[in-house]
mmCIF file with all atom_site columns, C-alpha atoms in Angstrom:
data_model
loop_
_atom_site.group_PDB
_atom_site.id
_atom_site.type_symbol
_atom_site.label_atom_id
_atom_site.label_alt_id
_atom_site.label_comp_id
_atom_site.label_asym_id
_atom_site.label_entity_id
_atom_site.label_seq_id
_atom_site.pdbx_PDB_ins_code
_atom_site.Cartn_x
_atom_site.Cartn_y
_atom_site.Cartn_z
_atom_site.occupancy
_atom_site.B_iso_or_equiv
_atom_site.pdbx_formal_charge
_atom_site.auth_seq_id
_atom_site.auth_comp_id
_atom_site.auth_asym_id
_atom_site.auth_atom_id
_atom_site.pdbx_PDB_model_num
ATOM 1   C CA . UNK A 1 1   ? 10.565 7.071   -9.103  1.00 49.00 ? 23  UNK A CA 1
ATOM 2   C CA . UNK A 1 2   ? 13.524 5.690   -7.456  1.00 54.00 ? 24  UNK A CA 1
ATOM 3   C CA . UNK A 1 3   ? 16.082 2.752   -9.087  1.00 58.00 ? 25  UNK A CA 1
ATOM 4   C CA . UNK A 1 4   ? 17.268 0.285   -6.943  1.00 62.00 ? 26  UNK A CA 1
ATOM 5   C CA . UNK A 1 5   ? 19.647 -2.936  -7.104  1.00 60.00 ? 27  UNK A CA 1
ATOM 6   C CA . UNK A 1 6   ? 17.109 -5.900  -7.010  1.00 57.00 ? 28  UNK A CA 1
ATOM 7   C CA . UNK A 1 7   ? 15.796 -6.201  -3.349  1.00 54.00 ? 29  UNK A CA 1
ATOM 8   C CA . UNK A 1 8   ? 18.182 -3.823  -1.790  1.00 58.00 ? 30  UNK A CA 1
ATOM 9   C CA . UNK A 1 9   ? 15.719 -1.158  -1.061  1.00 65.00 ? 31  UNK A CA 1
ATOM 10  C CA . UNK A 1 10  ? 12.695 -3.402  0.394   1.00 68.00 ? 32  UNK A CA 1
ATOM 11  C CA . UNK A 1 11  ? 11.866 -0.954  3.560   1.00 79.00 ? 33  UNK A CA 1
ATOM 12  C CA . UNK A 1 12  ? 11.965 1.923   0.807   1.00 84.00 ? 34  UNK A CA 1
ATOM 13  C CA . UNK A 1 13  ? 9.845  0.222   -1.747  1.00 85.00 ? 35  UNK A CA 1
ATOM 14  C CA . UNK A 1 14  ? 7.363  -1.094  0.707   1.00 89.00 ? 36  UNK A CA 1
ATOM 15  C CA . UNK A 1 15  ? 7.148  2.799   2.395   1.00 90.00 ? 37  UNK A CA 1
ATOM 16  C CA . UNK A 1 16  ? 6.653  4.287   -0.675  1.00 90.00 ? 38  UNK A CA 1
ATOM 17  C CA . UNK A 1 17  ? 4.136  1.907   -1.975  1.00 90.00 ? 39  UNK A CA 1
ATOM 18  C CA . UNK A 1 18  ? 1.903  2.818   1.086   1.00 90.00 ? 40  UNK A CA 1
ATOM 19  C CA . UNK A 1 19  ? 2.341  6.229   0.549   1.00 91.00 ? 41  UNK A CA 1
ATOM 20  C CA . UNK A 1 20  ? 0.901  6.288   -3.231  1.00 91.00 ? 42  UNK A CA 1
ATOM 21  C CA . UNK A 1 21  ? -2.552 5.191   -5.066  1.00 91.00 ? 43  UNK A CA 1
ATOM 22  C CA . UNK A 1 22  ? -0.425 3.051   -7.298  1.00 93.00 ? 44  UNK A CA 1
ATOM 23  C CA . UNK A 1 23  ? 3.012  2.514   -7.343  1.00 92.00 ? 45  UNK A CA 1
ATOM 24  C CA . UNK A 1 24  ? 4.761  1.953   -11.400 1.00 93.00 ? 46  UNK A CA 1
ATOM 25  C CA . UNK A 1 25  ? 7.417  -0.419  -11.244 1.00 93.00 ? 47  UNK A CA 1
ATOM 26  C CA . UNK A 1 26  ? 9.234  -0.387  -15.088 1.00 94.00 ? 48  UNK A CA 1
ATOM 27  C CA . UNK A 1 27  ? 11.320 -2.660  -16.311 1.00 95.00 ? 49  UNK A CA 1
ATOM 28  C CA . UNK A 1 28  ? 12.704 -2.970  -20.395 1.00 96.00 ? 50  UNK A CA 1
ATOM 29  C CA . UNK A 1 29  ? 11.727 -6.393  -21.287 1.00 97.00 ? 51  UNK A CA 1
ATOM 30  C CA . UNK A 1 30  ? 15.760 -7.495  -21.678 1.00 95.00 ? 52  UNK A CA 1
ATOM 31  C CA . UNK A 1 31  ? 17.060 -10.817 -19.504 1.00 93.00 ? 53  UNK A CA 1
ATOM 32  C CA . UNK A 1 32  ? 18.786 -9.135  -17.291 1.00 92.00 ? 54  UNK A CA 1
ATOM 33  C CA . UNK A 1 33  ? 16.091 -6.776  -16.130 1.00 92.00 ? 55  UNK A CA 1
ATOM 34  C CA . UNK A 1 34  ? 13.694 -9.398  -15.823 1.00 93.00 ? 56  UNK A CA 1
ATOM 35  C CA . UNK A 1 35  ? 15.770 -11.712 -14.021 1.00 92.00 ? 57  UNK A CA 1
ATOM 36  C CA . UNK A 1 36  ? 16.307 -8.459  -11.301 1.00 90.00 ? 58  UNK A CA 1
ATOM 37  C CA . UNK A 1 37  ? 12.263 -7.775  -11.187 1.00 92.00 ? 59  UNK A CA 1
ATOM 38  C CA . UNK A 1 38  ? 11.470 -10.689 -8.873  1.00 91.00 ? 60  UNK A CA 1
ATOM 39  C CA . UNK A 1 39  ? 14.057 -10.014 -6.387  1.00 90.00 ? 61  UNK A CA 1
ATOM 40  C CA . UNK A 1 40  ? 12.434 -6.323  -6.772  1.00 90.00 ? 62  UNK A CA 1
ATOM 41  C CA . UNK A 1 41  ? 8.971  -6.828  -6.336  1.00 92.00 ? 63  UNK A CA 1
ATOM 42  C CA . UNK A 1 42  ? 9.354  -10.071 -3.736  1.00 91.00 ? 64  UNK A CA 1
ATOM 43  C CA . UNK A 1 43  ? 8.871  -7.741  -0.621  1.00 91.00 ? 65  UNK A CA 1
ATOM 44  C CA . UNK A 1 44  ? 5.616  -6.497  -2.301  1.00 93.00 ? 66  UNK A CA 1
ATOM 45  C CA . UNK A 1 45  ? 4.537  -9.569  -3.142  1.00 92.00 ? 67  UNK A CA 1
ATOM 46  C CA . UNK A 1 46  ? 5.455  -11.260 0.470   1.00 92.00 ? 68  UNK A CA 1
ATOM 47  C CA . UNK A 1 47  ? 3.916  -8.170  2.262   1.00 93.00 ? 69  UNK A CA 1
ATOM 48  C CA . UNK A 1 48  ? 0.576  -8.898  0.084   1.00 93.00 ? 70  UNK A CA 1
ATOM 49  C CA . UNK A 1 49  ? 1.109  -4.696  -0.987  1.00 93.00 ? 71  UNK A CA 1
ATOM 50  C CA . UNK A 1 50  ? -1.605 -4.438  -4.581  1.00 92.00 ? 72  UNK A CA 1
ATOM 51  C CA . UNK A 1 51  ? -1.467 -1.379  -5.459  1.00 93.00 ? 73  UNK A CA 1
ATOM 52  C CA . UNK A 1 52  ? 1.567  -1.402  -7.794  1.00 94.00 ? 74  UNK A CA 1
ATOM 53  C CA . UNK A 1 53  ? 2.097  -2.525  -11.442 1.00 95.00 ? 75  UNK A CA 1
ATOM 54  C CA . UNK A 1 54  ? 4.523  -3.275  -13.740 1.00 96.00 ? 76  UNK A CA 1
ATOM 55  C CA . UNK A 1 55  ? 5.617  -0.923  -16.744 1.00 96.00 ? 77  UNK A CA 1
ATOM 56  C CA . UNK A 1 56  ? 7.209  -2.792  -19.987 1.00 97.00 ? 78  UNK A CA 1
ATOM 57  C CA . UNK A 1 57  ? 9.488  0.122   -21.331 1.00 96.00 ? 79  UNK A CA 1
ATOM 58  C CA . UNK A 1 58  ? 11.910 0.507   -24.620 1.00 96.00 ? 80  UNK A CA 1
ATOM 59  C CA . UNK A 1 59  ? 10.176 -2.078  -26.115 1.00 97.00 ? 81  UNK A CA 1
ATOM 60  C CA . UNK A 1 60  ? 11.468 -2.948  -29.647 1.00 96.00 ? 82  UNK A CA 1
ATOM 61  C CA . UNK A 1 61  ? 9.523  -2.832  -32.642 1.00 92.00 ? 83  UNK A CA 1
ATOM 62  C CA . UNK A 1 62  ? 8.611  -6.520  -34.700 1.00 90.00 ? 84  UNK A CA 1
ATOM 63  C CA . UNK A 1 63  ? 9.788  -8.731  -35.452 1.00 94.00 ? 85  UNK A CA 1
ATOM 64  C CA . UNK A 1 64  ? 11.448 -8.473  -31.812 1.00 95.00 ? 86  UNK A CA 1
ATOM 65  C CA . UNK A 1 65  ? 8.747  -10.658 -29.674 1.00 96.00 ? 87  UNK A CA 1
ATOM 66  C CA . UNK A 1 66  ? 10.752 -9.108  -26.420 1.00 96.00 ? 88  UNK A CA 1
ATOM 67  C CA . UNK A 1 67  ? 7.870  -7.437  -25.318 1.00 96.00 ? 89  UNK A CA 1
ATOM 68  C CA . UNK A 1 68  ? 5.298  -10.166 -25.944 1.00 96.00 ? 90  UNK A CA 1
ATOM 69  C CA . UNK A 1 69  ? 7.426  -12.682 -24.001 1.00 96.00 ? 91  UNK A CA 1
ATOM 70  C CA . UNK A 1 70  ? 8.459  -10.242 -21.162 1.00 97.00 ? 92  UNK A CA 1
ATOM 71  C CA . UNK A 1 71  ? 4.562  -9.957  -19.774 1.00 96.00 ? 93  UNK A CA 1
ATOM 72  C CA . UNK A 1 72  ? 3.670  -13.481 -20.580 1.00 96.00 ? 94  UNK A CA 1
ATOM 73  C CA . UNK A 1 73  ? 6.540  -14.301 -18.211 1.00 95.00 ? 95  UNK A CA 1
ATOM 74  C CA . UNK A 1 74  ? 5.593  -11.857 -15.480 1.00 96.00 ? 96  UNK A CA 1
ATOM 75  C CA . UNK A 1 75  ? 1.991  -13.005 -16.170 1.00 95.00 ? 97  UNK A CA 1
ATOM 76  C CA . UNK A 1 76  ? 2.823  -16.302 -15.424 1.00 95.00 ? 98  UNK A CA 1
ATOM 77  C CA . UNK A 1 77  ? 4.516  -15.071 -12.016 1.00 92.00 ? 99  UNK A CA 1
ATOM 78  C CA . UNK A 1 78  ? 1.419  -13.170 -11.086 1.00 93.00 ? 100 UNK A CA 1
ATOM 79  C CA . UNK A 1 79  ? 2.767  -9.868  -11.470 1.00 95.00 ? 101 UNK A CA 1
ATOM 80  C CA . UNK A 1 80  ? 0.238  -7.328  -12.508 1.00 96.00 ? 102 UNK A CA 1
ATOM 81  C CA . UNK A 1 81  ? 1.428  -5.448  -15.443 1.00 97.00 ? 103 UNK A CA 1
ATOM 82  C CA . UNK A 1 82  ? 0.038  -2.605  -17.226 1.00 97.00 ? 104 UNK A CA 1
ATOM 83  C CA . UNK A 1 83  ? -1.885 -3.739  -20.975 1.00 95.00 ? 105 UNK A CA 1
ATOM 84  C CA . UNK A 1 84  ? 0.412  -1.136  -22.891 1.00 95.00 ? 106 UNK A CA 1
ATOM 85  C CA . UNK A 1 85  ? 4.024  -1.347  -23.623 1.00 95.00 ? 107 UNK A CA 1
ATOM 86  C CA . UNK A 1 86  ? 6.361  1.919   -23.996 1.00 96.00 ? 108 UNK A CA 1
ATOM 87  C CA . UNK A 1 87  ? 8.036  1.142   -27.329 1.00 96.00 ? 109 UNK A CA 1
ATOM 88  C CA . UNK A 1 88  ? 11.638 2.228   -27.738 1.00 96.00 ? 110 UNK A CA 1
ATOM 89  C CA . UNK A 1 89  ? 11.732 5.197   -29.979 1.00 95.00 ? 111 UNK A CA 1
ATOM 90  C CA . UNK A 1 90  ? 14.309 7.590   -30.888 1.00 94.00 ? 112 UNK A CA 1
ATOM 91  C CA . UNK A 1 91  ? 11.947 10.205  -29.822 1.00 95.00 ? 113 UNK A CA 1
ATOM 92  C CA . UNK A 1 92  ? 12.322 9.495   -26.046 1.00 94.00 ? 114 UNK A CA 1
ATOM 93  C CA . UNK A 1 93  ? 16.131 11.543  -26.814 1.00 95.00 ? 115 UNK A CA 1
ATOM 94  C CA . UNK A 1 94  ? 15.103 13.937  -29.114 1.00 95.00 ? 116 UNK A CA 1
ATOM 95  C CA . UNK A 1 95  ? 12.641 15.387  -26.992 1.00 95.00 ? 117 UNK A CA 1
ATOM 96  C CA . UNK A 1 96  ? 15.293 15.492  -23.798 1.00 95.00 ? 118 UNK A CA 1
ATOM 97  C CA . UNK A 1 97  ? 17.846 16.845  -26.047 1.00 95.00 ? 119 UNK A CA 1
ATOM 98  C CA . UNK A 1 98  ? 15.464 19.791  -27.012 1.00 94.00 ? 120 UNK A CA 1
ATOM 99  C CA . UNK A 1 99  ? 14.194 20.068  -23.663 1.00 96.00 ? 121 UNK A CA 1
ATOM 100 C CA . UNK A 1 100 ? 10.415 19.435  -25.519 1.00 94.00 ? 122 UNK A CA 1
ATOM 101 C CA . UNK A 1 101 ? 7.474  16.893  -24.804 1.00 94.00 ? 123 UNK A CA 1
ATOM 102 C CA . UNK A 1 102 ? 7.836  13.858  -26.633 1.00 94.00 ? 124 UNK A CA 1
ATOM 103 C CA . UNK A 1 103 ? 4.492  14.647  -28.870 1.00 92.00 ? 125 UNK A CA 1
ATOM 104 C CA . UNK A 1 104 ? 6.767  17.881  -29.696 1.00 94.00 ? 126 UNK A CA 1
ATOM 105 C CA . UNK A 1 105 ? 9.784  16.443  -31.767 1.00 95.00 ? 127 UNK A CA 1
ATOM 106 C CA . UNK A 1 106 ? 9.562  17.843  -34.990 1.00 91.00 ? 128 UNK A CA 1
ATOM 107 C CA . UNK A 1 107 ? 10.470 15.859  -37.909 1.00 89.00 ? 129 UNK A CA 1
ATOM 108 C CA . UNK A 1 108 ? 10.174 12.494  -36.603 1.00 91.00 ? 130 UNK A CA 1
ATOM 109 C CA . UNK A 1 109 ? 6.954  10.035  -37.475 1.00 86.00 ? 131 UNK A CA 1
ATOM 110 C CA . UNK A 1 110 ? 7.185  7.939   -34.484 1.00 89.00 ? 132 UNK A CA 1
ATOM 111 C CA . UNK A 1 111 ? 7.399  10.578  -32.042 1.00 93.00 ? 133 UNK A CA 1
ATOM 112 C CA . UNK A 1 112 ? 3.197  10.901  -31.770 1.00 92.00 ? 134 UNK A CA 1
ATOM 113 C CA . UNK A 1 113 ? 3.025  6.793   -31.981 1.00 93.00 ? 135 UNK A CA 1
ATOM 114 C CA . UNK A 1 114 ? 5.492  7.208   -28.401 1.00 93.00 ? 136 UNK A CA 1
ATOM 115 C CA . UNK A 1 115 ? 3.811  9.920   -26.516 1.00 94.00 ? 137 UNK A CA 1
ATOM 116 C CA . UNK A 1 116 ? 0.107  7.853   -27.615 1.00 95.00 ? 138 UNK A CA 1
ATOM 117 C CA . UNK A 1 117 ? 2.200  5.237   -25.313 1.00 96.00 ? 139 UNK A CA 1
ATOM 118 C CA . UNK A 1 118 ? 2.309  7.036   -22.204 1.00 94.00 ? 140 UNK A CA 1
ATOM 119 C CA . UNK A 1 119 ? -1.286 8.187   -22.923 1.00 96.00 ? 141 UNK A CA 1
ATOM 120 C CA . UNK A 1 120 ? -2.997 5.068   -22.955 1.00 96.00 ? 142 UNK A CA 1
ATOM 121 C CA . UNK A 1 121 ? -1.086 3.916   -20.019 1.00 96.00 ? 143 UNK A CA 1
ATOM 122 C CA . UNK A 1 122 ? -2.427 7.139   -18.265 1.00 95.00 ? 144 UNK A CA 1
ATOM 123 C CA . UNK A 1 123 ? -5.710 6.859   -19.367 1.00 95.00 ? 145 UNK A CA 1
ATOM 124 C CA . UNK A 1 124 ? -5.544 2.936   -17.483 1.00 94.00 ? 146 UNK A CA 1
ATOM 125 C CA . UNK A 1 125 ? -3.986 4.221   -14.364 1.00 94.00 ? 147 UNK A CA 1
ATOM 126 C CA . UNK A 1 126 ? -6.801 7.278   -14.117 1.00 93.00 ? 148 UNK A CA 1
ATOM 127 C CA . UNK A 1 127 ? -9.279 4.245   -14.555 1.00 90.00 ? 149 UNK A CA 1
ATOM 128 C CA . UNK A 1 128 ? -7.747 1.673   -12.145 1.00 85.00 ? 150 UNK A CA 1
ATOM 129 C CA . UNK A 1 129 ? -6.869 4.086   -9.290  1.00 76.00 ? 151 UNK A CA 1
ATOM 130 C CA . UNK A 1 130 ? -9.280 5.195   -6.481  1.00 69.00 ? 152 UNK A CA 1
ATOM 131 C CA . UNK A 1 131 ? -8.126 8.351   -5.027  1.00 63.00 ? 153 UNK A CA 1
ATOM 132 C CA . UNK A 1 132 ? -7.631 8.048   -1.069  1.00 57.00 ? 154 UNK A CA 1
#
């Protein structure tokens, strides 16, 4: 994973996206990211490239609607997004403070809820991706 200023890194983007099955674009579902995403993903989209998808990350928890409204808007642009969100969690530190998997922090409730997260979105890319 690479992070780029919106559209500055086209030729990089587009090479990498032909060099992998599927290539996972995140974004946190805040104005300013998703104002950026377009400009990110337009020389995908302009080159016709599929095989890439959209990642909602540090999503808050309700009553925030962030999440919600960030992939009905990229829905409505046609940009293919993954059916999971990452939710934010405090976890996400913990575990890089400790140097420990998420699904590791001790004493913390939501820490399993975060790392169940980034399974399910696994378990959709293993299902969506043909090997070359």
């Amino acid at each position: 994973m690479f992070d780029t200023k919106a559209g500055e890194e086209a030729g990089d983007l587009l090479a990498l996206s032909q060099a992998v099955d599927l290539l996972i674009v995140p974004t946190k579902p805040d104005a300013l990211s998703l104002r950026a995403l377009p400009k990110t993903l337009a020389p995908l989209m302009e080159q016709g490239v599929s095989n890439y998808r959209v990642l909602i990350t540090d999503v808050p928890p309700a009553p925030s609607t962030d999440g919600h409204e960030a992939r009905v808007a990229l829905m409505d642009l046609n940009v293919p997004v993954f059916s999971r969100d990452i939710r934010r969690a405090s976890a996400f530190n913990k575990a890089a403070l400790a140097g420990t998997r998420v699904r590791d922090v001790k004493g913390d409730q939501r820490a399993k809820l975060a790392h169940m997260d980034y399974d399910l979105v696994l378990k959709e890319i293993l299902k969506s991706v043909t090997p070359r």
